[in-house]
Amino acid sequence: MVTKEQIIKWLKLAANVMQENKEWLTQLDAAVGDGEHGINMARGFQKVSSHLPSVADEDIGSILKSTGAILLSAIGGAGGVIFGTFFIEAGKVTSGRQELGSVDIAAFLKAGLSGVIKRGGAQVGDKTMVDALAPAVTAFDRSLEDGADTTEALGQAVAAAQVGMTETTHLVAKKGRASYLGERSIGHQDPGATSLYLILKALYDAV
Amino acid sequence: MKKLLNKPEDFVRESLEGVALAHSDTVKAHFEPNFLYRADAPVSSKVAIISGGGSGHEPMHIGFVGKGMLDAACPGEVFTSPTPDQILEAAKLVHRGKGVLSIVKNYSGDVMNFQMAGELLSSEEFRFINVLIDDDVGVKGGLSTQGRRGVGTTVFAEKICGAAAEDGYSLDDLVTLCRRVNLSGRSMGVALSSCTVPASGVPTFELGDSEMEVGIGIHGEQGRERMPMMNADSITELLSLSITEDPAYKRSLPEWDEGTCTWIDRKVTSQPFKPGDRVLAFVNGMGGTPLAELYVVYRKLFEICREKGLEIVRSLVGNYITSLEMQGCFITLLKTDDELTRLWDLPVKTPSLRWGI
């Protein structure tokens, strides 16, 4: 079971992790994009973190939705829409909840993924955050089927996200600014996939 | 990298404050959400035109707000698209019931944020239509990429549609006009140096003294290929030929559908330039290249156009779409006709483009 307190802890942790990895993410982005991803993600999650006290009395769905809305406007760019959509869609399926069972986590990961695909149009293999998120969703479901508890399943999801993130290095970008590079995008890890991995890792560390 | 900067996080806001103070007769600034709008908005007799994009490209778009061009511009963070709340509030403030044309450059972030704004505005009483600009021939690979980016043709679209709105065009006519302008323009750019995002403090990429990046984007994203540095005439030839020799460009371009509030794919074609065409010619500096060098480029562009049978009827030379302090330039050619040239000539009064008034 994941409690509301753990969700709040996750979001605070994510803000710290984004701050710590700001320069790394920005360097990854400079190689294939325009070098602002880390700065924008850190700014967005900082704002989420400072906003948490005012939503602490609300349910998990509301907290996740307001997180998404803040990310949307505070990150800006494609990243704001994509990461904002992930949290808004996750918030919609956890509406009214004070704690989440493993099935709820599975539902929110799935809702987040389908929202992101619908908005951004990226498929697996396009060198985007979907390449980390999609295998994480699959790994989480599979672990539950194998009898794992929430924490174990999250561990498997994070491991799958990490593999997906690392493998983006070998892909040709087909979406976003990196796609302008074509073959020249090979050899660079996708910054969005990296951020998604860090966010999931923070969730695992929080529970 | 030294910059005239206080705190990086205050850069966009402070710059917006400065524009509003320097041109208080023309524009006003709105904060949280950030946008710049015409001092006399809403103008009741016309369709409103808005645009927006990342900061760091000034004067685009905030320098183009005023009579005869944009009613509002939404600046995002540096090289980051604006967010739906900015677009929403700007549209609501400047419209007067005749609808809003929103001119969007084809970058994934801009497209997604304007798309969300369009969805959120669909419940409002006024019409809001997004039109995309995708004119950068530097992007290779067609469907395997995000498609061509929006660059120089954006300035033509904003000026020409802005004039047409003052002239009484309806929203539907403006949408048709804006799409036609987009299909008539092509751009190609080169970077001679990188740029430094204020919050990052280090150059986005490294470029050696003897190298140049051809087919560069306006955000420091790398271009089509890295080549040895050449002289001005050879660079101008390389850029202009990429434009004049570009074959018909067919693609599915997302067009905003008001019924479903989504982009629907429509097959469109930009026809190649051919001898006898009249063109508007634009040599744009990226921020760090002296005007004198841009005129060296224009001189050669003029010669090439003459050889190709293209008649330059109007020209624009200067820093209009910048990438912070990047050195380099973009060339844009737009096939024109009597209607487009007349609209280009109509009066405009904005902080950065001003004539006839």
Coordinates of C-alpha atoms in Angstrom, one line a residue:
Chain A
M1 CA 0.0 0.0 0.0
V2 CA 1.3 3.5 -0.9
T3 CA 0.0 6.2 1.4
K4 CA -0.6 9.9 0.7
E5 CA 2.4 10.8 2.8
Q6 CA 4.6 8.6 0.6
I7 CA 3.2 10.3 -2.5
I8 CA 4.1 13.7 -1.0
K9 CA 7.5 12.3 0.0
W10 CA 7.9 11.1 -3.6
L11 CA 7.2 14.6 -5.1
K12 CA 9.6 16.3 -2.7
L13 CA 12.3 13.7 -3.5
A14 CA 11.7 14.2 -7.2
A15 CA 12.3 17.9 -6.7
N16 CA 15.6 17.2 -5.0
V17 CA 16.6 14.7 -7.6
M18 CA 15.9 17.1 -10.5
Q19 CA 17.9 19.8 -8.8
E20 CA 20.8 17.4 -8.2
N21 CA 20.7 16.2 -11.8
K22 CA 20.0 19.6 -13.4
E23 CA 23.3 20.0 -15.1
W24 CA 23.5 16.4 -16.3
L25 CA 20.1 16.6 -17.9
T26 CA 21.0 19.9 -19.5
Q27 CA 24.2 18.4 -20.9
L28 CA 22.2 15.5 -22.4
D29 CA 19.8 18.0 -23.9
A30 CA 22.6 20.2 -25.3
A31 CA 23.8 17.2 -27.3
V32 CA 20.5 16.6 -29.1
G33 CA 18.3 19.6 -28.3
D34 CA 18.7 23.1 -27.0
G35 CA 20.2 22.6 -23.6
E36 CA 17.3 23.7 -21.3
H37 CA 15.7 20.4 -20.2
G38 CA 17.4 20.1 -16.8
I39 CA 16.9 23.7 -15.9
N40 CA 13.2 23.5 -16.8
M41 CA 12.6 20.2 -15.0
A42 CA 14.3 21.5 -11.9
R43 CA 12.3 24.7 -12.0
G44 CA 9.0 22.8 -12.5
F45 CA 9.5 20.3 -9.7
Q46 CA 10.8 23.1 -7.3
K47 CA 7.5 24.8 -7.8
V48 CA 5.6 21.6 -7.2
S49 CA 7.6 21.0 -4.0
S50 CA 6.9 24.5 -2.7
H51 CA 3.2 24.1 -3.5
L52 CA 2.8 20.8 -1.6
P53 CA 2.0 22.2 1.8
S54 CA -1.1 23.9 0.4
V55 CA -2.5 20.6 -1.1
A56 CA -1.4 18.3 1.7
D57 CA -5.0 17.9 3.0
E58 CA -6.3 16.9 -0.4
D59 CA -6.6 13.4 -1.8
I60 CA -3.9 11.7 -3.9
G61 CA -5.7 12.4 -7.2
S62 CA -6.0 16.1 -6.5
I63 CA -2.3 16.3 -5.5
L64 CA -1.2 14.5 -8.7
K65 CA -3.5 16.7 -10.8
S66 CA -2.2 19.9 -9.3
T67 CA 1.3 18.6 -9.7
G68 CA 0.6 18.1 -13.4
A69 CA -0.9 21.6 -13.8
I70 CA 2.1 23.2 -12.1
L71 CA 4.5 21.2 -14.2
L72 CA 2.6 22.2 -17.4
S73 CA 3.1 25.9 -16.7
A74 CA 6.4 25.9 -14.8
I75 CA 8.4 23.6 -17.1
G76 CA 7.0 25.0 -20.4
G77 CA 7.9 23.6 -23.8
A78 CA 7.2 20.0 -24.9
G79 CA 8.5 18.7 -21.5
G80 CA 5.9 20.7 -19.6
V81 CA 3.0 19.2 -21.6
I82 CA 4.4 15.7 -21.6
F83 CA 5.3 15.5 -17.9
G84 CA 2.3 17.6 -16.9
T85 CA 0.0 15.2 -18.9
F86 CA 1.5 12.2 -17.2
F87 CA 0.6 13.5 -13.7
I88 CA -2.8 14.9 -14.7
E89 CA -3.8 11.6 -16.2
A90 CA -2.4 9.7 -13.2
G91 CA -4.4 12.0 -11.0
K92 CA -7.6 11.3 -12.8
V93 CA -7.6 7.6 -12.1
T94 CA -6.6 8.1 -8.4
S95 CA -9.3 10.7 -7.7
G96 CA -10.6 10.7 -4.1
R97 CA -8.0 8.2 -2.9
Q98 CA -6.0 8.5 0.4
E99 CA -3.9 5.4 -0.4
L100 CA -3.1 3.3 -3.4
G101 CA -2.8 -0.5 -3.7
S102 CA -0.7 -2.1 -6.4
V103 CA -3.6 -2.3 -8.8
D104 CA -4.1 1.5 -8.4
I105 CA -0.4 2.1 -9.1
A106 CA -0.6 0.0 -12.2
A107 CA -3.7 2.0 -13.3
F108 CA -2.0 5.3 -12.8
L109 CA 1.1 4.3 -14.6
K110 CA -1.0 3.1 -17.5
A111 CA -3.1 6.2 -17.6
G112 CA 0.0 8.4 -17.5
L113 CA 1.5 6.4 -20.4
S114 CA -1.6 6.5 -22.6
G115 CA -2.1 10.2 -21.9
V116 CA 1.5 11.0 -23.0
I117 CA 1.2 8.9 -26.2
K118 CA -2.1 10.6 -27.1
R119 CA -0.7 14.1 -26.6
G120 CA 2.8 13.7 -28.0
G121 CA 2.2 11.0 -30.6
A122 CA 5.4 9.2 -29.8
Q123 CA 5.7 5.4 -30.0
V124 CA 8.2 3.1 -28.4
G125 CA 11.4 3.4 -30.3
D126 CA 11.1 7.1 -31.2
K127 CA 13.7 8.1 -28.6
T128 CA 11.5 9.8 -26.1
M129 CA 10.4 9.4 -22.4
V130 CA 7.9 6.7 -23.7
D131 CA 11.0 4.4 -24.2
A132 CA 11.5 4.4 -20.4
L133 CA 7.8 4.6 -19.3
A134 CA 6.3 1.9 -21.5
P135 CA 8.7 -0.9 -20.4
A136 CA 8.3 0.3 -16.8
V137 CA 4.5 -0.1 -17.1
T138 CA 4.9 -3.6 -18.6
A139 CA 7.4 -4.7 -15.9
F140 CA 5.2 -3.5 -13.1
D141 CA 2.2 -5.4 -14.4
R142 CA 4.3 -8.5 -15.0
S143 CA 5.8 -8.4 -11.5
L144 CA 2.3 -8.2 -10.0
E145 CA 1.2 -11.2 -12.0
D146 CA 4.3 -13.1 -10.6
G147 CA 3.1 -12.3 -7.1
A148 CA 5.4 -9.4 -6.2
D149 CA 4.2 -6.7 -3.8
T150 CA 4.0 -3.0 -4.7
T151 CA 7.6 -2.2 -3.7
E152 CA 9.1 -5.2 -5.5
A153 CA 7.0 -4.4 -8.6
L154 CA 8.2 -0.8 -8.5
G155 CA 11.8 -2.0 -8.2
Q156 CA 11.2 -4.0 -11.4
A157 CA 9.6 -1.0 -13.1
V158 CA 12.5 1.2 -12.2
A159 CA 15.0 -1.4 -13.5
A160 CA 13.0 -1.6 -16.8
A161 CA 12.9 2.2 -17.1
Q162 CA 16.7 2.3 -16.6
V163 CA 17.2 -0.2 -19.4
G164 CA 14.8 1.7 -21.6
M165 CA 16.6 4.9 -20.8
T166 CA 20.0 3.5 -21.6
E167 CA 18.8 2.0 -24.8
T168 CA 17.6 5.3 -26.2
T169 CA 21.3 6.0 -26.8
H170 CA 21.2 3.6 -29.8
L171 CA 18.0 5.0 -31.3
V172 CA 17.4 7.6 -34.0
A173 CA 15.1 10.3 -32.7
K174 CA 11.8 10.6 -34.4
K175 CA 10.0 13.1 -32.2
G176 CA 10.9 16.5 -30.8
R177 CA 13.9 18.6 -31.5
A178 CA 16.4 15.7 -31.5
S179 CA 14.6 14.4 -34.6
Y180 CA 16.2 17.2 -36.7
L181 CA 19.5 15.4 -36.1
G182 CA 18.4 12.2 -37.7
E183 CA 21.2 9.7 -37.6
R184 CA 23.3 12.1 -35.7
S185 CA 21.1 11.6 -32.7
I186 CA 22.5 8.1 -32.3
G187 CA 25.0 7.9 -29.4
H188 CA 23.1 10.3 -27.2
Q189 CA 20.8 9.3 -24.3
D190 CA 17.4 10.9 -24.4
P191 CA 17.0 13.5 -21.7
G192 CA 13.2 13.0 -21.4
A193 CA 13.6 9.3 -20.8
T194 CA 16.3 10.1 -18.3
S195 CA 14.0 12.4 -16.4
L196 CA 11.2 9.8 -16.4
Y197 CA 13.6 7.2 -15.0
L198 CA 14.6 9.6 -12.2
I199 CA 11.0 10.3 -11.4
L200 CA 10.1 6.6 -11.1
K201 CA 13.3 6.0 -9.1
A202 CA 12.2 8.7 -6.7
L203 CA 8.8 7.0 -6.3
Y204 CA 10.5 3.6 -5.5
D205 CA 12.8 5.4 -3.0
A206 CA 9.8 7.0 -1.3
V207 CA 7.9 3.8 -0.7
Chain B
M1 CA 30.2 33.9 -21.0
K2 CA 29.5 37.5 -19.9
K3 CA 25.9 38.7 -20.1
L4 CA 23.9 41.7 -19.1
L5 CA 22.0 39.8 -16.5
N6 CA 20.8 40.0 -13.0
K7 CA 19.4 36.6 -11.9
P8 CA 18.9 34.1 -14.8
E9 CA 15.4 33.3 -13.4
D10 CA 14.4 37.0 -13.7
F11 CA 15.7 37.4 -17.3
V12 CA 12.5 36.9 -19.2
R13 CA 10.4 39.0 -16.9
E14 CA 12.9 41.9 -16.7
S15 CA 13.3 41.9 -20.5
L16 CA 9.5 42.0 -20.9
E17 CA 9.3 44.9 -18.4
G18 CA 11.9 46.8 -20.4
V19 CA 10.1 46.4 -23.7
A20 CA 6.9 47.7 -22.2
L21 CA 8.6 50.7 -20.6
A22 CA 10.6 51.5 -23.8
H23 CA 7.5 51.4 -26.0
S24 CA 4.7 52.4 -23.7
D25 CA 2.9 54.1 -26.5
T26 CA 2.6 50.8 -28.4
V27 CA 2.6 47.9 -26.0
K28 CA 1.7 46.8 -22.5
A29 CA 3.0 43.9 -20.5
H30 CA 0.9 41.4 -18.5
F31 CA 2.6 39.2 -15.9
E32 CA 1.6 35.9 -14.4
P33 CA 0.9 34.7 -17.0
N34 CA 3.4 36.6 -19.1
F35 CA 2.5 38.2 -22.4
L36 CA 2.8 41.5 -24.3
Y37 CA -0.2 43.1 -25.9
R38 CA -1.2 46.1 -27.9
A39 CA -1.7 49.2 -25.8
D40 CA -5.0 49.9 -27.5
A41 CA -6.3 46.3 -27.2
P42 CA -8.9 45.0 -27.6
V43 CA -9.4 46.6 -31.1
S44 CA -13.1 46.1 -31.8
S45 CA -13.0 46.3 -35.6
K46 CA -10.7 43.4 -36.4
V47 CA -9.7 39.8 -35.9
A48 CA -7.0 39.4 -33.2
I49 CA -3.7 37.9 -34.1
I50 CA -1.5 36.3 -31.5
S51 CA 1.7 34.3 -31.5
G52 CA 4.3 33.1 -29.1
G53 CA 7.4 31.1 -28.7
G54 CA 10.5 30.7 -26.5
S55 CA 12.4 33.8 -25.4
G56 CA 15.9 34.4 -26.8
H57 CA 14.7 35.1 -30.3
E58 CA 13.9 38.8 -29.9
P59 CA 12.6 40.8 -31.6
M60 CA 10.4 37.8 -32.6
H61 CA 7.6 37.8 -31.2
I62 CA 7.4 40.6 -28.6
G63 CA 8.9 43.2 -30.9
F64 CA 6.1 42.6 -33.4
V65 CA 3.2 43.6 -31.2
G66 CA 1.4 46.7 -32.3
K67 CA -0.8 48.2 -35.0
G68 CA -0.6 46.3 -38.3
M69 CA 1.0 43.1 -36.8
L70 CA 0.3 41.1 -33.6
D71 CA -2.3 41.9 -30.9
A72 CA -0.4 39.8 -28.4
A73 CA 2.8 37.7 -28.1
C74 CA 3.4 35.1 -25.4
P75 CA 7.1 34.6 -24.5
G76 CA 8.1 31.3 -22.9
E77 CA 11.3 30.8 -20.9
V78 CA 14.5 31.0 -23.0
F79 CA 14.1 28.6 -26.0
T80 CA 11.0 27.0 -24.3
S81 CA 7.5 27.4 -25.7
P82 CA 4.9 29.4 -23.9
T83 CA 2.3 27.5 -21.8
P84 CA -1.5 27.2 -22.4
D85 CA -2.3 29.6 -19.6
Q86 CA -0.4 32.4 -21.3
I87 CA -2.0 31.8 -24.6
L88 CA -5.4 31.5 -23.1
E89 CA -5.2 34.8 -21.1
A90 CA -3.7 36.7 -24.0
A91 CA -6.4 35.5 -26.4
K92 CA -9.1 36.5 -24.0
L93 CA -7.7 39.9 -23.4
V94 CA -7.1 41.0 -27.0
H95 CA -10.1 39.6 -28.9
R96 CA -13.4 41.5 -29.5
G97 CA -15.6 38.7 -30.8
K98 CA -14.3 38.5 -34.3
G99 CA -12.0 35.6 -33.5
V100 CA -8.3 34.9 -33.0
L101 CA -5.7 33.7 -35.5
S102 CA -2.8 32.1 -33.7
I103 CA 0.4 31.8 -35.7
V104 CA 2.5 28.8 -34.4
K105 CA 5.9 27.7 -35.4
N106 CA 6.3 24.0 -36.0
Y107 CA 8.2 22.8 -33.0
S108 CA 6.8 20.0 -30.8
G109 CA 6.6 22.2 -27.7
D110 CA 4.9 25.1 -29.4
V111 CA 2.5 22.8 -31.3
M112 CA 1.5 20.9 -28.1
N113 CA 1.0 24.0 -26.0
F114 CA -1.0 25.9 -28.6
Q115 CA -3.0 22.7 -29.1
M116 CA -3.9 22.5 -25.5
A117 CA -4.8 26.2 -25.5
G118 CA -7.0 25.7 -28.4
E119 CA -8.8 22.8 -26.6
L120 CA -9.3 24.9 -23.5
L121 CA -10.6 27.8 -25.5
S122 CA -13.1 25.7 -27.4
S123 CA -15.7 26.4 -24.8
E124 CA -15.3 30.1 -25.1
E125 CA -17.7 32.4 -27.1
F126 CA -15.1 33.3 -29.7
R127 CA -13.3 31.3 -32.4
F128 CA -9.5 30.5 -32.1
I129 CA -7.6 28.9 -34.9
N130 CA -4.0 27.8 -34.9
V131 CA -2.0 27.9 -38.2
L132 CA 1.4 26.3 -38.4
I133 CA 4.6 27.7 -40.1
D134 CA 7.0 25.1 -41.4
D135 CA 9.5 26.6 -43.8
D136 CA 13.0 25.5 -42.8
V137 CA 14.5 23.4 -45.6
G138 CA 17.5 22.7 -43.3
V139 CA 15.4 19.9 -41.8
K140 CA 16.0 16.7 -43.7
G141 CA 14.1 13.5 -43.4
G142 CA 10.5 14.6 -43.8
L143 CA 8.2 12.2 -42.0
S144 CA 10.8 10.6 -39.8
T145 CA 11.2 14.0 -38.0
Q146 CA 9.0 16.6 -36.5
G147 CA 8.9 18.1 -40.0
R148 CA 10.3 21.4 -41.1
R149 CA 10.7 24.1 -38.4
G150 CA 9.1 27.5 -38.5
V151 CA 11.6 30.3 -39.1
G152 CA 11.8 33.4 -41.4
T153 CA 8.4 32.9 -43.0
T154 CA 6.9 33.5 -39.5
V155 CA 7.9 37.2 -39.8
F156 CA 6.3 37.5 -43.2
A157 CA 3.1 35.7 -41.9
E158 CA 2.8 38.0 -38.9
K159 CA 3.3 41.2 -40.9
I160 CA 1.1 40.2 -43.8
C161 CA -1.7 38.7 -41.7
G162 CA -1.5 41.6 -39.3
A163 CA -2.0 44.1 -42.1
A164 CA -4.8 42.0 -43.5
A165 CA -6.6 42.0 -40.2
E166 CA -6.4 45.8 -40.0
D167 CA -7.7 45.8 -43.6
G168 CA -10.8 44.0 -42.5
Y169 CA -10.2 40.3 -43.5
S170 CA -12.4 37.8 -41.7
L171 CA -11.0 35.0 -39.6
D172 CA -11.6 32.4 -42.3
D173 CA -9.9 34.6 -44.9
L174 CA -6.9 35.2 -42.6
V175 CA -6.5 31.5 -42.0
T176 CA -6.5 30.9 -45.8
L177 CA -4.0 33.7 -46.2
C178 CA -1.7 32.6 -43.4
R179 CA -1.6 29.0 -44.8
R180 CA -0.9 30.4 -48.3
V181 CA 2.0 32.5 -46.9
N182 CA 3.4 29.5 -45.2
L183 CA 3.3 27.4 -48.4
S184 CA 5.0 30.2 -50.3
G185 CA 8.1 30.6 -48.1
R186 CA 11.4 28.7 -47.6
S187 CA 14.3 29.4 -45.2
M188 CA 17.8 28.0 -44.6
G189 CA 20.3 29.0 -42.0
V190 CA 23.9 28.7 -40.9
A191 CA 25.6 29.1 -37.5
L192 CA 29.2 30.4 -37.1
S193 CA 29.1 30.1 -33.4
S194 CA 27.0 28.6 -30.6
C195 CA 24.8 30.5 -28.1
T196 CA 24.7 30.4 -24.3
V197 CA 21.4 30.0 -22.5
P198 CA 21.5 32.4 -19.5
A199 CA 20.4 29.8 -16.9
S200 CA 23.0 27.3 -18.2
G201 CA 25.9 29.6 -18.6
V202 CA 27.8 27.4 -21.0
P203 CA 27.7 27.3 -24.8
T204 CA 25.0 24.9 -26.1
F205 CA 27.5 23.3 -28.5
E206 CA 31.1 23.7 -29.5
L207 CA 32.0 24.9 -32.9
G208 CA 35.7 25.3 -33.9
D209 CA 37.1 28.4 -35.5
S210 CA 37.3 26.7 -38.9
E211 CA 33.8 25.2 -38.8
M212 CA 30.2 26.2 -39.4
E213 CA 27.0 24.4 -38.7
V214 CA 24.7 24.3 -41.8
G215 CA 20.9 23.9 -41.5
I216 CA 21.0 25.2 -37.9
G217 CA 17.8 25.6 -35.9
I218 CA 17.1 28.8 -34.0
H219 CA 17.6 27.2 -30.6
G220 CA 21.2 26.1 -31.0
E221 CA 20.0 22.7 -31.9
Q222 CA 22.5 21.2 -34.3
G223 CA 21.9 21.4 -38.0
R224 CA 22.0 19.3 -41.1
E225 CA 25.8 19.0 -41.2
R226 CA 29.0 20.5 -40.0
M227 CA 31.2 21.9 -42.8
P228 CA 34.5 23.8 -43.1
M229 CA 34.1 27.6 -42.8
M230 CA 33.7 29.3 -46.2
N231 CA 33.6 32.9 -47.4
A232 CA 30.4 35.0 -47.4
D233 CA 29.6 34.5 -51.1
S234 CA 30.0 30.7 -50.9
I235 CA 27.9 30.5 -47.7
T236 CA 25.2 32.7 -49.4
E237 CA 25.3 30.5 -52.4
L238 CA 24.9 27.3 -50.3
L239 CA 22.0 28.7 -48.4
S240 CA 20.2 30.3 -51.3
L241 CA 20.6 27.2 -53.6
S242 CA 19.1 25.0 -50.8
I243 CA 16.1 27.3 -51.1
T244 CA 15.8 27.8 -54.8
E245 CA 16.6 24.2 -55.7
D246 CA 14.3 22.7 -53.1
P247 CA 11.8 20.6 -55.0
A248 CA 8.0 20.5 -54.3
Y249 CA 7.7 19.8 -50.6
K250 CA 4.8 17.5 -49.9
R251 CA 3.8 16.7 -46.4
S252 CA 0.8 16.1 -44.2
L253 CA 0.5 19.4 -42.3
P254 CA -1.6 19.4 -39.2
E255 CA -4.5 21.9 -39.7
W256 CA -6.6 23.0 -36.7
D257 CA -10.1 21.6 -36.8
E258 CA -12.6 23.7 -34.9
G259 CA -15.2 20.9 -34.7
T260 CA -13.0 18.4 -32.9
C261 CA -10.4 20.8 -31.5
T262 CA -7.6 18.7 -32.8
W263 CA -5.0 19.0 -35.5
I264 CA -6.1 16.9 -38.5
D265 CA -3.6 16.0 -41.2
R266 CA -4.1 17.6 -44.5
K267 CA -1.9 16.9 -47.5
V268 CA -0.3 20.2 -48.7
T269 CA 2.5 21.1 -51.1
S270 CA 5.0 24.0 -51.2
Q271 CA 5.7 24.5 -54.9
P272 CA 9.3 25.1 -55.9
F273 CA 10.5 28.6 -57.0
K274 CA 10.6 29.1 -60.8
P275 CA 12.0 31.8 -63.1
G276 CA 9.7 34.8 -63.2
D277 CA 8.6 34.5 -59.6
R278 CA 8.5 37.7 -57.6
V279 CA 9.8 37.3 -54.1
L280 CA 10.2 39.0 -50.8
A281 CA 13.8 38.4 -49.7
F282 CA 14.9 38.3 -46.0
V283 CA 18.4 38.1 -44.6
N284 CA 18.1 37.5 -40.9
G285 CA 20.9 37.8 -38.4
M286 CA 21.1 35.3 -35.5
G287 CA 22.0 38.0 -33.0
G288 CA 25.8 38.1 -33.0
T289 CA 26.5 39.0 -36.7
P290 CA 27.0 42.6 -37.6
L291 CA 24.5 44.2 -40.0
A292 CA 27.3 45.0 -42.4
E293 CA 28.0 41.3 -42.8
L294 CA 24.3 40.6 -43.4
Y295 CA 24.4 43.2 -46.3
V296 CA 27.4 41.3 -47.7
V297 CA 25.1 38.3 -47.8
Y298 CA 22.2 40.2 -49.3
R299 CA 24.4 41.6 -52.1
K300 CA 25.2 38.0 -53.2
L301 CA 21.6 36.8 -52.6
F302 CA 20.5 39.6 -55.0
E303 CA 22.9 38.4 -57.6
I304 CA 21.8 34.8 -57.3
C305 CA 18.1 35.6 -57.5
R306 CA 18.8 37.6 -60.6
E307 CA 20.6 34.7 -62.2
K308 CA 17.7 32.4 -61.2
G309 CA 15.1 34.8 -62.7
L310 CA 13.6 35.6 -59.3
E311 CA 12.6 39.3 -59.0
I312 CA 13.1 40.6 -55.5
V313 CA 10.3 43.1 -55.0
R314 CA 10.9 43.9 -51.3
S315 CA 13.6 43.1 -48.9
L316 CA 14.2 42.9 -45.1
V317 CA 17.7 42.7 -43.7
G318 CA 18.5 42.7 -40.0
N319 CA 18.3 40.8 -36.7
Y320 CA 14.6 39.8 -36.5
I321 CA 14.7 36.1 -35.3
T322 CA 17.8 35.7 -33.1
S323 CA 19.3 32.8 -31.1
L324 CA 20.6 35.0 -28.3
E325 CA 24.2 35.9 -29.3
M326 CA 24.7 33.3 -32.0
Q327 CA 26.7 34.3 -35.1
G328 CA 25.2 33.4 -38.4
C329 CA 22.2 34.1 -40.6
F330 CA 19.1 32.7 -42.2
I331 CA 17.9 33.5 -45.7
T332 CA 14.2 33.4 -46.4
L333 CA 12.5 33.8 -49.8
L334 CA 8.8 34.2 -50.1
K335 CA 7.0 34.0 -53.4
T336 CA 4.7 37.0 -53.5
D337 CA 1.9 38.5 -55.6
D338 CA 0.1 41.8 -55.7
E339 CA -2.0 40.9 -52.7
L340 CA 0.9 39.8 -50.5
T341 CA 3.1 42.7 -51.6
R342 CA 0.3 45.2 -50.9
L343 CA -0.2 43.8 -47.4
W344 CA 3.5 43.8 -46.7
D345 CA 3.6 47.5 -47.6
L346 CA 0.7 48.6 -45.4
P347 CA 1.6 50.6 -42.3
V348 CA 3.0 48.8 -39.2
K349 CA 3.9 50.3 -35.8
T350 CA 5.6 47.8 -33.5
P351 CA 8.7 48.1 -31.3
S352 CA 10.9 46.5 -34.0
L353 CA 9.1 46.8 -37.3
R354 CA 7.7 50.2 -38.1
W355 CA 6.9 52.0 -41.4
G356 CA 4.2 54.0 -43.1
I357 CA 3.0 55.5 -39.8

